[in-house]
JSON list of C-alpha atoms in Angstrom, two decimals:
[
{"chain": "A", "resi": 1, "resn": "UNK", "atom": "CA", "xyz": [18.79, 88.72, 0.83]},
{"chain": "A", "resi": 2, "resn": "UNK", "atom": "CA", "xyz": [17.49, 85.05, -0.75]},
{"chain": "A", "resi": 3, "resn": "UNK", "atom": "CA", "xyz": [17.15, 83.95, 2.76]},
{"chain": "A", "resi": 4, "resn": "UNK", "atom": "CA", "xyz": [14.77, 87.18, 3.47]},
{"chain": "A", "resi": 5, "resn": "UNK", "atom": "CA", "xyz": [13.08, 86.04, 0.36]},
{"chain": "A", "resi": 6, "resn": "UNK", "atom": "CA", "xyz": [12.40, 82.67, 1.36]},
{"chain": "A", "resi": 7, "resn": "UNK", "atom": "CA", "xyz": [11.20, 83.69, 4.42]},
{"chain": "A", "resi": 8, "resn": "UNK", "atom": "CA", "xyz": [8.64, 85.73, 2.80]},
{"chain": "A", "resi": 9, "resn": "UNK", "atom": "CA", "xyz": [7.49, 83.61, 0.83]},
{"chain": "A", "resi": 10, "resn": "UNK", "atom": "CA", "xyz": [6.93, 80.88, 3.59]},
{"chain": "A", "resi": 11, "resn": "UNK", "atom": "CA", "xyz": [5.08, 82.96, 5.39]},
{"chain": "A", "resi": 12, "resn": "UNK", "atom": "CA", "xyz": [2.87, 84.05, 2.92]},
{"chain": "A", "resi": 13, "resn": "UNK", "atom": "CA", "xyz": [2.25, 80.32, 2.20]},
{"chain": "A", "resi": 14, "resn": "UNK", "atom": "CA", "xyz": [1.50, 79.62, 5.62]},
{"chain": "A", "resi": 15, "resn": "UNK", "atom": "CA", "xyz": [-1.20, 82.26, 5.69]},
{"chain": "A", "resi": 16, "resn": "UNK", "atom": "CA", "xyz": [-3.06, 81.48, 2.95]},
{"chain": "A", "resi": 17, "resn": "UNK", "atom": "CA", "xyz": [-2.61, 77.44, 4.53]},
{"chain": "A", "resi": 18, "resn": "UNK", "atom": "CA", "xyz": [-4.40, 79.04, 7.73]},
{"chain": "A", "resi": 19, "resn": "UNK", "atom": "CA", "xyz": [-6.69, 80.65, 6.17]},
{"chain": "A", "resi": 20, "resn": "UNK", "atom": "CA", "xyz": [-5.39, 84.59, 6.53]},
{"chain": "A", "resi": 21, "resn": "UNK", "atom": "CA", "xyz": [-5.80, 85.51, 2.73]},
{"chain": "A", "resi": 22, "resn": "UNK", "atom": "CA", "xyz": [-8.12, 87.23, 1.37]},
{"chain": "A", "resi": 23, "resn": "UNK", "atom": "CA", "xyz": [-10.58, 84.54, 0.87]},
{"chain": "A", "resi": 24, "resn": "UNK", "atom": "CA", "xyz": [-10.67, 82.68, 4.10]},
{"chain": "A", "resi": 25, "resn": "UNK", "atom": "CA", "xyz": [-14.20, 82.80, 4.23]},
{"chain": "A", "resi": 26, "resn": "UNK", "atom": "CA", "xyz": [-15.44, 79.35, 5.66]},
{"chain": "A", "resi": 27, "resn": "UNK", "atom": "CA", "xyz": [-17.85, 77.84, 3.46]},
{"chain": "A", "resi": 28, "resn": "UNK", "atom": "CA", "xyz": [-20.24, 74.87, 3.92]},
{"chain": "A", "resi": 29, "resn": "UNK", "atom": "CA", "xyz": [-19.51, 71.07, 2.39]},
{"chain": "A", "resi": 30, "resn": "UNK", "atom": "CA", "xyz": [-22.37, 71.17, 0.49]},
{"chain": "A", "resi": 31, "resn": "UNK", "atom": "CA", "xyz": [-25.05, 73.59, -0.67]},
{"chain": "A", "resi": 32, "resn": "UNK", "atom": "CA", "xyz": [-27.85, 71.37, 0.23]},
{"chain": "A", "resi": 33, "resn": "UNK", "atom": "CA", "xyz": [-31.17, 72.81, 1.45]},
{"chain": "A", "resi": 34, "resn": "UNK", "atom": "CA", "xyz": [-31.91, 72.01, 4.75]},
{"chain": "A", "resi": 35, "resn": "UNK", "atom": "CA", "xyz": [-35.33, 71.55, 6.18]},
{"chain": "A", "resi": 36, "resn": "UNK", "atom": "CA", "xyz": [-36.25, 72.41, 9.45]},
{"chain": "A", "resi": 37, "resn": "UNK", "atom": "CA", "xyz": [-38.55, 73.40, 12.03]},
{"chain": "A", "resi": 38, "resn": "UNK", "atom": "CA", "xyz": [-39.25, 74.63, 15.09]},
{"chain": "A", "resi": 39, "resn": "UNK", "atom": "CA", "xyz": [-42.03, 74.39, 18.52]},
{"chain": "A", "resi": 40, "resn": "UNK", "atom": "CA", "xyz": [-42.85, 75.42, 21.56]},
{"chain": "A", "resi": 41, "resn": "UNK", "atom": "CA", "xyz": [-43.19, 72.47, 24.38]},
{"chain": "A", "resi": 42, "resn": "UNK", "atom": "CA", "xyz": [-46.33, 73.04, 26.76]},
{"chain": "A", "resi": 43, "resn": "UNK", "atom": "CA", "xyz": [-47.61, 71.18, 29.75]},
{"chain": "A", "resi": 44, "resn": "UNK", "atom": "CA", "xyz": [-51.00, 70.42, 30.42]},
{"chain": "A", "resi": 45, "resn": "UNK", "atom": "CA", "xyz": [-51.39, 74.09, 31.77]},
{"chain": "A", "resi": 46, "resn": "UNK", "atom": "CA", "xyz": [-50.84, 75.32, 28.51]},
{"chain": "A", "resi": 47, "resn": "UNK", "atom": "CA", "xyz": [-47.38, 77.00, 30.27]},
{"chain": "A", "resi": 48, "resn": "UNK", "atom": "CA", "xyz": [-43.92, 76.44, 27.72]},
{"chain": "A", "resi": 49, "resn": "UNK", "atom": "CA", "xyz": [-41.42, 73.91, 29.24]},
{"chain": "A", "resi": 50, "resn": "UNK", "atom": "CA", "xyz": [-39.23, 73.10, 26.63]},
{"chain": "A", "resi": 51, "resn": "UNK", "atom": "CA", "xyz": [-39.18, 73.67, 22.80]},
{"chain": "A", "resi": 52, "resn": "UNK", "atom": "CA", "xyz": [-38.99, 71.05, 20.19]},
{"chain": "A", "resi": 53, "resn": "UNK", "atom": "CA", "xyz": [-37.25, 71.12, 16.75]},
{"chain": "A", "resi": 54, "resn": "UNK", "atom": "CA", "xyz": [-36.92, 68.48, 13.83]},
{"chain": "A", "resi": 55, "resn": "UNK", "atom": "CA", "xyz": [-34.33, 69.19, 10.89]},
{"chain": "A", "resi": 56, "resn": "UNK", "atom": "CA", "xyz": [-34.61, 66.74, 7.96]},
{"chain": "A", "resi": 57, "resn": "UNK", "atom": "CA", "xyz": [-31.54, 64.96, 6.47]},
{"chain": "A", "resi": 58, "resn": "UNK", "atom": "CA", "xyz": [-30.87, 62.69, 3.60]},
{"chain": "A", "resi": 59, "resn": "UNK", "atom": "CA", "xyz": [-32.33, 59.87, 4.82]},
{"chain": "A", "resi": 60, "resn": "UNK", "atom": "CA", "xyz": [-34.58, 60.83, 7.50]},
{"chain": "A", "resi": 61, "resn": "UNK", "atom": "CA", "xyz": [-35.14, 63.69, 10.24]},
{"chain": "A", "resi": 62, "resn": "UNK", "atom": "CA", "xyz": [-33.45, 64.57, 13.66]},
{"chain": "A", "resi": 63, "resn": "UNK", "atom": "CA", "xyz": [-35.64, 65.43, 16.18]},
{"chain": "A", "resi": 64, "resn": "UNK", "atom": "CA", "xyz": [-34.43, 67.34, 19.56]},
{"chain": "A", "resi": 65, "resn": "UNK", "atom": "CA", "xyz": [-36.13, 67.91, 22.42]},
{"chain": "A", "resi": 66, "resn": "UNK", "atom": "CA", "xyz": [-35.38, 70.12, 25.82]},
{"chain": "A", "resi": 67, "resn": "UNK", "atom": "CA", "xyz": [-37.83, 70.37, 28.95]},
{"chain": "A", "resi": 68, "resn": "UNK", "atom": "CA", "xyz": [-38.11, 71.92, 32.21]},
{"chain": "A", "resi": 69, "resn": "UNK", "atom": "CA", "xyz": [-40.66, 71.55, 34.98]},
{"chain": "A", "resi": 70, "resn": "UNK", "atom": "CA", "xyz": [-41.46, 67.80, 33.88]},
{"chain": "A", "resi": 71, "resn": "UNK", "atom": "CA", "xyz": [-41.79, 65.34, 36.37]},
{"chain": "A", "resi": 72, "resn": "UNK", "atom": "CA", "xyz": [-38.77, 63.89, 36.66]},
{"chain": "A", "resi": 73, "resn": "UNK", "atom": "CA", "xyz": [-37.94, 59.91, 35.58]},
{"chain": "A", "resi": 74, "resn": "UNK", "atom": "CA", "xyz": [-38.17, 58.12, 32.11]},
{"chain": "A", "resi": 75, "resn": "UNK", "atom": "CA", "xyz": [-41.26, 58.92, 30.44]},
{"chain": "A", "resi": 76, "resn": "UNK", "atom": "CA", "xyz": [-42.74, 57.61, 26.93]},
{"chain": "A", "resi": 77, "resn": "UNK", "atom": "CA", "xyz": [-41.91, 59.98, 23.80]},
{"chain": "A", "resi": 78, "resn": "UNK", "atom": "CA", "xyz": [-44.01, 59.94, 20.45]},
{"chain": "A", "resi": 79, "resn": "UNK", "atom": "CA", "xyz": [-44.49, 61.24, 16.87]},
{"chain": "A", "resi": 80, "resn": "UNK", "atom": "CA", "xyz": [-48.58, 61.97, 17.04]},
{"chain": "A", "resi": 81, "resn": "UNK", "atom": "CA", "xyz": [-50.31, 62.15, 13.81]},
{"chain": "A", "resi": 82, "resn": "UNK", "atom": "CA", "xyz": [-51.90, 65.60, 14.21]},
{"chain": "A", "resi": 83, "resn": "UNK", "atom": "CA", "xyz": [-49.81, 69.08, 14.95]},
{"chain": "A", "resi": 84, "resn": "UNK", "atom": "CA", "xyz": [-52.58, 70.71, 17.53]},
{"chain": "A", "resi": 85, "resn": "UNK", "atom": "CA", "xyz": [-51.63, 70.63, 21.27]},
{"chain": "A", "resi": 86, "resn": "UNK", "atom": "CA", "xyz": [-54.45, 71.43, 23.51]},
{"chain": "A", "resi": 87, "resn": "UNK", "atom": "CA", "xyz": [-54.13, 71.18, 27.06]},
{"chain": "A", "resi": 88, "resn": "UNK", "atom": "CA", "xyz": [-55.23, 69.78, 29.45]},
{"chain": "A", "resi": 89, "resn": "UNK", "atom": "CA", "xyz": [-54.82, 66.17, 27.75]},
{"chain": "A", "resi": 90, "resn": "UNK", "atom": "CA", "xyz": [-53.78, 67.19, 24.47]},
{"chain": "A", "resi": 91, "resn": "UNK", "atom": "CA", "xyz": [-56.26, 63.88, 22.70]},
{"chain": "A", "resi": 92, "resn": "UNK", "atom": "CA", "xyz": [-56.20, 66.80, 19.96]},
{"chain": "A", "resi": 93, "resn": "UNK", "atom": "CA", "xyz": [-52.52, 65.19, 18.68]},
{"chain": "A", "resi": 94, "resn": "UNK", "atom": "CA", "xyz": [-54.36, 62.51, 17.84]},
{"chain": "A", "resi": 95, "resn": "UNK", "atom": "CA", "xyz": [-52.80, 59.16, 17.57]},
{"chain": "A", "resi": 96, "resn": "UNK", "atom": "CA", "xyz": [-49.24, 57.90, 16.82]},
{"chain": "A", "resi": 97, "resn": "UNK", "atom": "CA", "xyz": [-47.97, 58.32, 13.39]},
{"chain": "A", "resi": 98, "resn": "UNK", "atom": "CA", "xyz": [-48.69, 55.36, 11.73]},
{"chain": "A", "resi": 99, "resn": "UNK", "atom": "CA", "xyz": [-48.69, 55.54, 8.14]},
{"chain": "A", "resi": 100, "resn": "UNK", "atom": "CA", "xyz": [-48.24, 51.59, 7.72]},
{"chain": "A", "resi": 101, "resn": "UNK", "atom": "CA", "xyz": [-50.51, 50.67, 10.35]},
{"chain": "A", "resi": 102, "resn": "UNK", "atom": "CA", "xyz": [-48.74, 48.50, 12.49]},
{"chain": "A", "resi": 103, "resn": "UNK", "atom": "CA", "xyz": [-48.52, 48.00, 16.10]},
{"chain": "A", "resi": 104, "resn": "UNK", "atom": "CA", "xyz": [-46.96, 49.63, 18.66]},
{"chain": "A", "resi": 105, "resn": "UNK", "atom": "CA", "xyz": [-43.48, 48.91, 20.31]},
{"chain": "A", "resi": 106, "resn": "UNK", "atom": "CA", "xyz": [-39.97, 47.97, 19.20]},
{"chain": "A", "resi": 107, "resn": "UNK", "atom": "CA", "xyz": [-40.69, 45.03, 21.08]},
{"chain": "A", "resi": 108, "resn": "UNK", "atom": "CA", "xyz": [-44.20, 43.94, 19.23]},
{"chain": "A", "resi": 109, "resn": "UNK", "atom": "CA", "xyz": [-43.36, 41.47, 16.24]},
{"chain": "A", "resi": 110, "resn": "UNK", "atom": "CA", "xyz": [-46.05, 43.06, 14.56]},
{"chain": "A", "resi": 111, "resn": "UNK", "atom": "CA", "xyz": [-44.71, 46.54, 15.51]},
{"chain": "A", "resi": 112, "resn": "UNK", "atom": "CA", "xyz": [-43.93, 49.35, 14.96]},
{"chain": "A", "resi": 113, "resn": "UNK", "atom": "CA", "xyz": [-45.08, 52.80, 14.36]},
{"chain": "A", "resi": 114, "resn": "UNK", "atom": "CA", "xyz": [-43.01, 55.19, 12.82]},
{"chain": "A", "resi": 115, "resn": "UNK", "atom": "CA", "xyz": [-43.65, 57.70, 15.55]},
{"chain": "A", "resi": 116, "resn": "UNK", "atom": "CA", "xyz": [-42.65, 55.79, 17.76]},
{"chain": "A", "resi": 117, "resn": "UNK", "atom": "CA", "xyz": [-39.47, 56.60, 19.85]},
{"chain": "A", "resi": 118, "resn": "UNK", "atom": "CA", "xyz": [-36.74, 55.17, 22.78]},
{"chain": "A", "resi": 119, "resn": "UNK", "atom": "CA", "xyz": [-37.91, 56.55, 25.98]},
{"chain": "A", "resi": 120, "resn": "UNK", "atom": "CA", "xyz": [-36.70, 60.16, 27.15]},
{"chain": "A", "resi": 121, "resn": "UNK", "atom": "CA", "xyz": [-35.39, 60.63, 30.60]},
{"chain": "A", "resi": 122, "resn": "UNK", "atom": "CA", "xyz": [-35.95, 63.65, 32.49]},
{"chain": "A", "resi": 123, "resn": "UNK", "atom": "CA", "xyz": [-33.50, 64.50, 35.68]},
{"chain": "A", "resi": 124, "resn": "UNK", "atom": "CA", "xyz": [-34.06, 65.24, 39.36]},
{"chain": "A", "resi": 125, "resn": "UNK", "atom": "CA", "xyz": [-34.20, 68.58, 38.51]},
{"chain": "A", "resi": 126, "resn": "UNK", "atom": "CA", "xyz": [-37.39, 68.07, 36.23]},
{"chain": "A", "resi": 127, "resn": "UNK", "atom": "CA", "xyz": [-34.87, 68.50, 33.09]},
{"chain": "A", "resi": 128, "resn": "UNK", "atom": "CA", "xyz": [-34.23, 66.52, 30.06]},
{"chain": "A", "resi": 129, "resn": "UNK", "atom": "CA", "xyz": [-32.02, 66.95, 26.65]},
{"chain": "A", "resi": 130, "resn": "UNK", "atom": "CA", "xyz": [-32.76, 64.25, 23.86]},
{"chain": "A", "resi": 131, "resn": "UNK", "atom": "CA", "xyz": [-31.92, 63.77, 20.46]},
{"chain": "A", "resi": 132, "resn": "UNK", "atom": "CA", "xyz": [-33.07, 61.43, 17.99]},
{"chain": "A", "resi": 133, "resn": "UNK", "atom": "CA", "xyz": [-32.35, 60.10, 14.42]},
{"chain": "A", "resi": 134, "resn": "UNK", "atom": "CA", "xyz": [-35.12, 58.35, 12.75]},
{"chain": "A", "resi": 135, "resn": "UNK", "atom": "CA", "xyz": [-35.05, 57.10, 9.65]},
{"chain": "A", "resi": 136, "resn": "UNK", "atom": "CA", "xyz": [-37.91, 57.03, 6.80]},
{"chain": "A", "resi": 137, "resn": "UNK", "atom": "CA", "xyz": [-39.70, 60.14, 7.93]},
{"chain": "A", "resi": 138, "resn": "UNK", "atom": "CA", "xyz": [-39.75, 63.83, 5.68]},
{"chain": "A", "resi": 139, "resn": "UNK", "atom": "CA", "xyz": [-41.01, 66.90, 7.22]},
{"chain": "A", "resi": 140, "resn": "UNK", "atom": "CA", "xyz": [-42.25, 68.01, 4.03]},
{"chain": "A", "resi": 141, "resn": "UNK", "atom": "CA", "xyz": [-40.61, 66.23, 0.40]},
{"chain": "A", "resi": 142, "resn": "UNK", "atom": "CA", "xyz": [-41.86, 63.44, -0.98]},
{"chain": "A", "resi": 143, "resn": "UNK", "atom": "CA", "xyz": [-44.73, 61.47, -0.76]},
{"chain": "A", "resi": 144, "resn": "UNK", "atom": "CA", "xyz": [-44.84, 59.35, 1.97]},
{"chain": "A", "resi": 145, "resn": "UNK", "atom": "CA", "xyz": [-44.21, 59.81, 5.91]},
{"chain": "A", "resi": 146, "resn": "UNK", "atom": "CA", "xyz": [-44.04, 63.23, 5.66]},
{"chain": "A", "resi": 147, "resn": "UNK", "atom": "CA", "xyz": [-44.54, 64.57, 9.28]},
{"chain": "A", "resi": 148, "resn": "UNK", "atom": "CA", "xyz": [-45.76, 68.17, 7.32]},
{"chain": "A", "resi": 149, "resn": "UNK", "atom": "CA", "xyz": [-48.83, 67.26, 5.45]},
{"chain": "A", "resi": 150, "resn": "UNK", "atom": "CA", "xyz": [-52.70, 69.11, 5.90]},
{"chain": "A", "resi": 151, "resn": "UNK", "atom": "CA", "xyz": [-52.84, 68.50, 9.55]},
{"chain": "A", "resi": 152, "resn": "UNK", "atom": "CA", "xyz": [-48.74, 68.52, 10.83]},
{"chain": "A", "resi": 153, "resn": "UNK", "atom": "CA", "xyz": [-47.90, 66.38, 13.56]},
{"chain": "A", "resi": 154, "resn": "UNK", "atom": "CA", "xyz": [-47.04, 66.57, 17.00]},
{"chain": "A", "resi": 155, "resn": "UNK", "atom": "CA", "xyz": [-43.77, 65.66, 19.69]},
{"chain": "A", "resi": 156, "resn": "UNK", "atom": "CA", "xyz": [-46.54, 64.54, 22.72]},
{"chain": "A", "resi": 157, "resn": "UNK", "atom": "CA", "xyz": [-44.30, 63.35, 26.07]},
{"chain": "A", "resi": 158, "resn": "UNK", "atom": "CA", "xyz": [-46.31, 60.66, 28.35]},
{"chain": "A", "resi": 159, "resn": "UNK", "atom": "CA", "xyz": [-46.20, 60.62, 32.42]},
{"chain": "A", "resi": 160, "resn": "UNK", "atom": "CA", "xyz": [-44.98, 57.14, 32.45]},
{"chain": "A", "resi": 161, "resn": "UNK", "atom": "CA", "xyz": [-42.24, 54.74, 30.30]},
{"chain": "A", "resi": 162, "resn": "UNK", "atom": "CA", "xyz": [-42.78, 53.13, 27.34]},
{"chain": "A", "resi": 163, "resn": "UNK", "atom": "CA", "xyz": [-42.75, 49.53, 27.50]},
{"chain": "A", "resi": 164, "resn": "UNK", "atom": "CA", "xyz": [-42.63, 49.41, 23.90]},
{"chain": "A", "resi": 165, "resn": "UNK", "atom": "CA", "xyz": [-45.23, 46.47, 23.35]},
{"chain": "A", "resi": 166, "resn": "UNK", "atom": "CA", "xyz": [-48.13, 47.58, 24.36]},
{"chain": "A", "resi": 167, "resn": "UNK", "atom": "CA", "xyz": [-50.57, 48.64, 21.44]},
{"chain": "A", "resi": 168, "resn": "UNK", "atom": "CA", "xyz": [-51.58, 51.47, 20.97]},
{"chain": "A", "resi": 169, "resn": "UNK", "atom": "CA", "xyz": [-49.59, 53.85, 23.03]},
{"chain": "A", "resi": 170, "resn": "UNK", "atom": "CA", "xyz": [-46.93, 51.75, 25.43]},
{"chain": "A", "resi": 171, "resn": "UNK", "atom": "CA", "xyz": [-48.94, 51.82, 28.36]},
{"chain": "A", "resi": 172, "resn": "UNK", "atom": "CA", "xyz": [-46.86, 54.83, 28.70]},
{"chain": "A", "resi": 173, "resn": "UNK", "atom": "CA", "xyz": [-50.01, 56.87, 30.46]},
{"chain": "A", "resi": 174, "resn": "UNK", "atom": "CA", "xyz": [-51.42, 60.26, 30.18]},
{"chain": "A", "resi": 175, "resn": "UNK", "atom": "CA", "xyz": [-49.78, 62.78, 27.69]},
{"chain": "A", "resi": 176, "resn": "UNK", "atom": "CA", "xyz": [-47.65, 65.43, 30.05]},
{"chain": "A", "resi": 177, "resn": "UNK", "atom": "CA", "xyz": [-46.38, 68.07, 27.61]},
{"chain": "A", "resi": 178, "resn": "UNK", "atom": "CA", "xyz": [-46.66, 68.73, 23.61]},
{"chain": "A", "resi": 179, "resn": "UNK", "atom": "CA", "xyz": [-45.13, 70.37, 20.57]},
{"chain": "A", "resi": 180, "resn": "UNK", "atom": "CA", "xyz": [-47.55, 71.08, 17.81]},
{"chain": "A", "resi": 181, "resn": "UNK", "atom": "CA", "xyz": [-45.77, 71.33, 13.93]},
{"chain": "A", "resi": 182, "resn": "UNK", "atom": "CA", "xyz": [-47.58, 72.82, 11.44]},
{"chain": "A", "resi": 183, "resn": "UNK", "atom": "CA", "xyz": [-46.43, 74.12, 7.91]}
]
């Protein structure tokens, strides 16, 4: 009988370890508020290819982006100042984000903007998955770099690399597809 009630009591412990009691409910590490948003990627047809999203962390934001239908090869990516995307040439995204106004390129001394970004590469297929961490940016606390102000800002994907010296843009070429973020 103590052998029965051994048992019984081990497995009780080991279901409450695994997580079959009653209060197994998984629950986050933290109860931090997350900030995030979300936008449609268009072409210069005003047609959706992709969507773009940006979630903001601690220190910064992470910004994802997945296409379709682009042509296919690495091709400059950039944080625009302004969150209006309209086609064909989308000039509406304005410039880079460039609160500090510096140069463009990782590779300029006198470099860089905060929008801007490592190339994103885009398959045979015409597809591409990226992901990026960048540092010092807020989508919409605090009081400086945040991508969320009056006007938003904008994802805006170029036809060619970025060389990442050139001022202003990277001699990365004409702007190929866009994500407008606004409040």
């Amino acid at each position: 009988m103590k052998s029965r009630k051994t048992g019984l009591a081990l497995i009780i412990v080991l279901m409450i370890i695994s997580g079959c009691g009653k209060n197994s409910e998984k629950r986050p590490v933290s109860a931090e508020k997350v900030e995030s948003i979300k936008a449609p990627l268009t072409n210069t047809k005003g047609v959706e290819v992709g969507q773009a999203s940006i979630v903001e962390t601690e220190d910064g934001i992470v910004l994802s982006v997945v296409a379709k239908d682009l042509p296919p090869g690495l091709k400059g990516i950039h944080i625009h100042s302004v969150g209006v995307c309209t086609p064909p040439d989308f000039k509406s995204a304005g410039g880079h984000f460039n609160p500090d106004q510096k140069e463009h390129g990782f590779d300029n001394p006198k470099g860089f903007h905060l929008g801007d970004l490592p190339n994103i590469e885009v398959d045979a297929d015409g597809k591409a998955a990226y992901k990026m961490k960048v540092n010092n940016l807020k989508l919409t606390s605090g009081s400086e770099n945040v991508l969320l102000d009056a006007d938003g800002s904008a994802i805006v994907i170029h036809e060619d690399p970025d060389d990442y010296k050139t001022d202003p843009s990277g001699n990365s070429g004409n702007r190929i597809a866009c994500a407008a973020f606004q409040k």
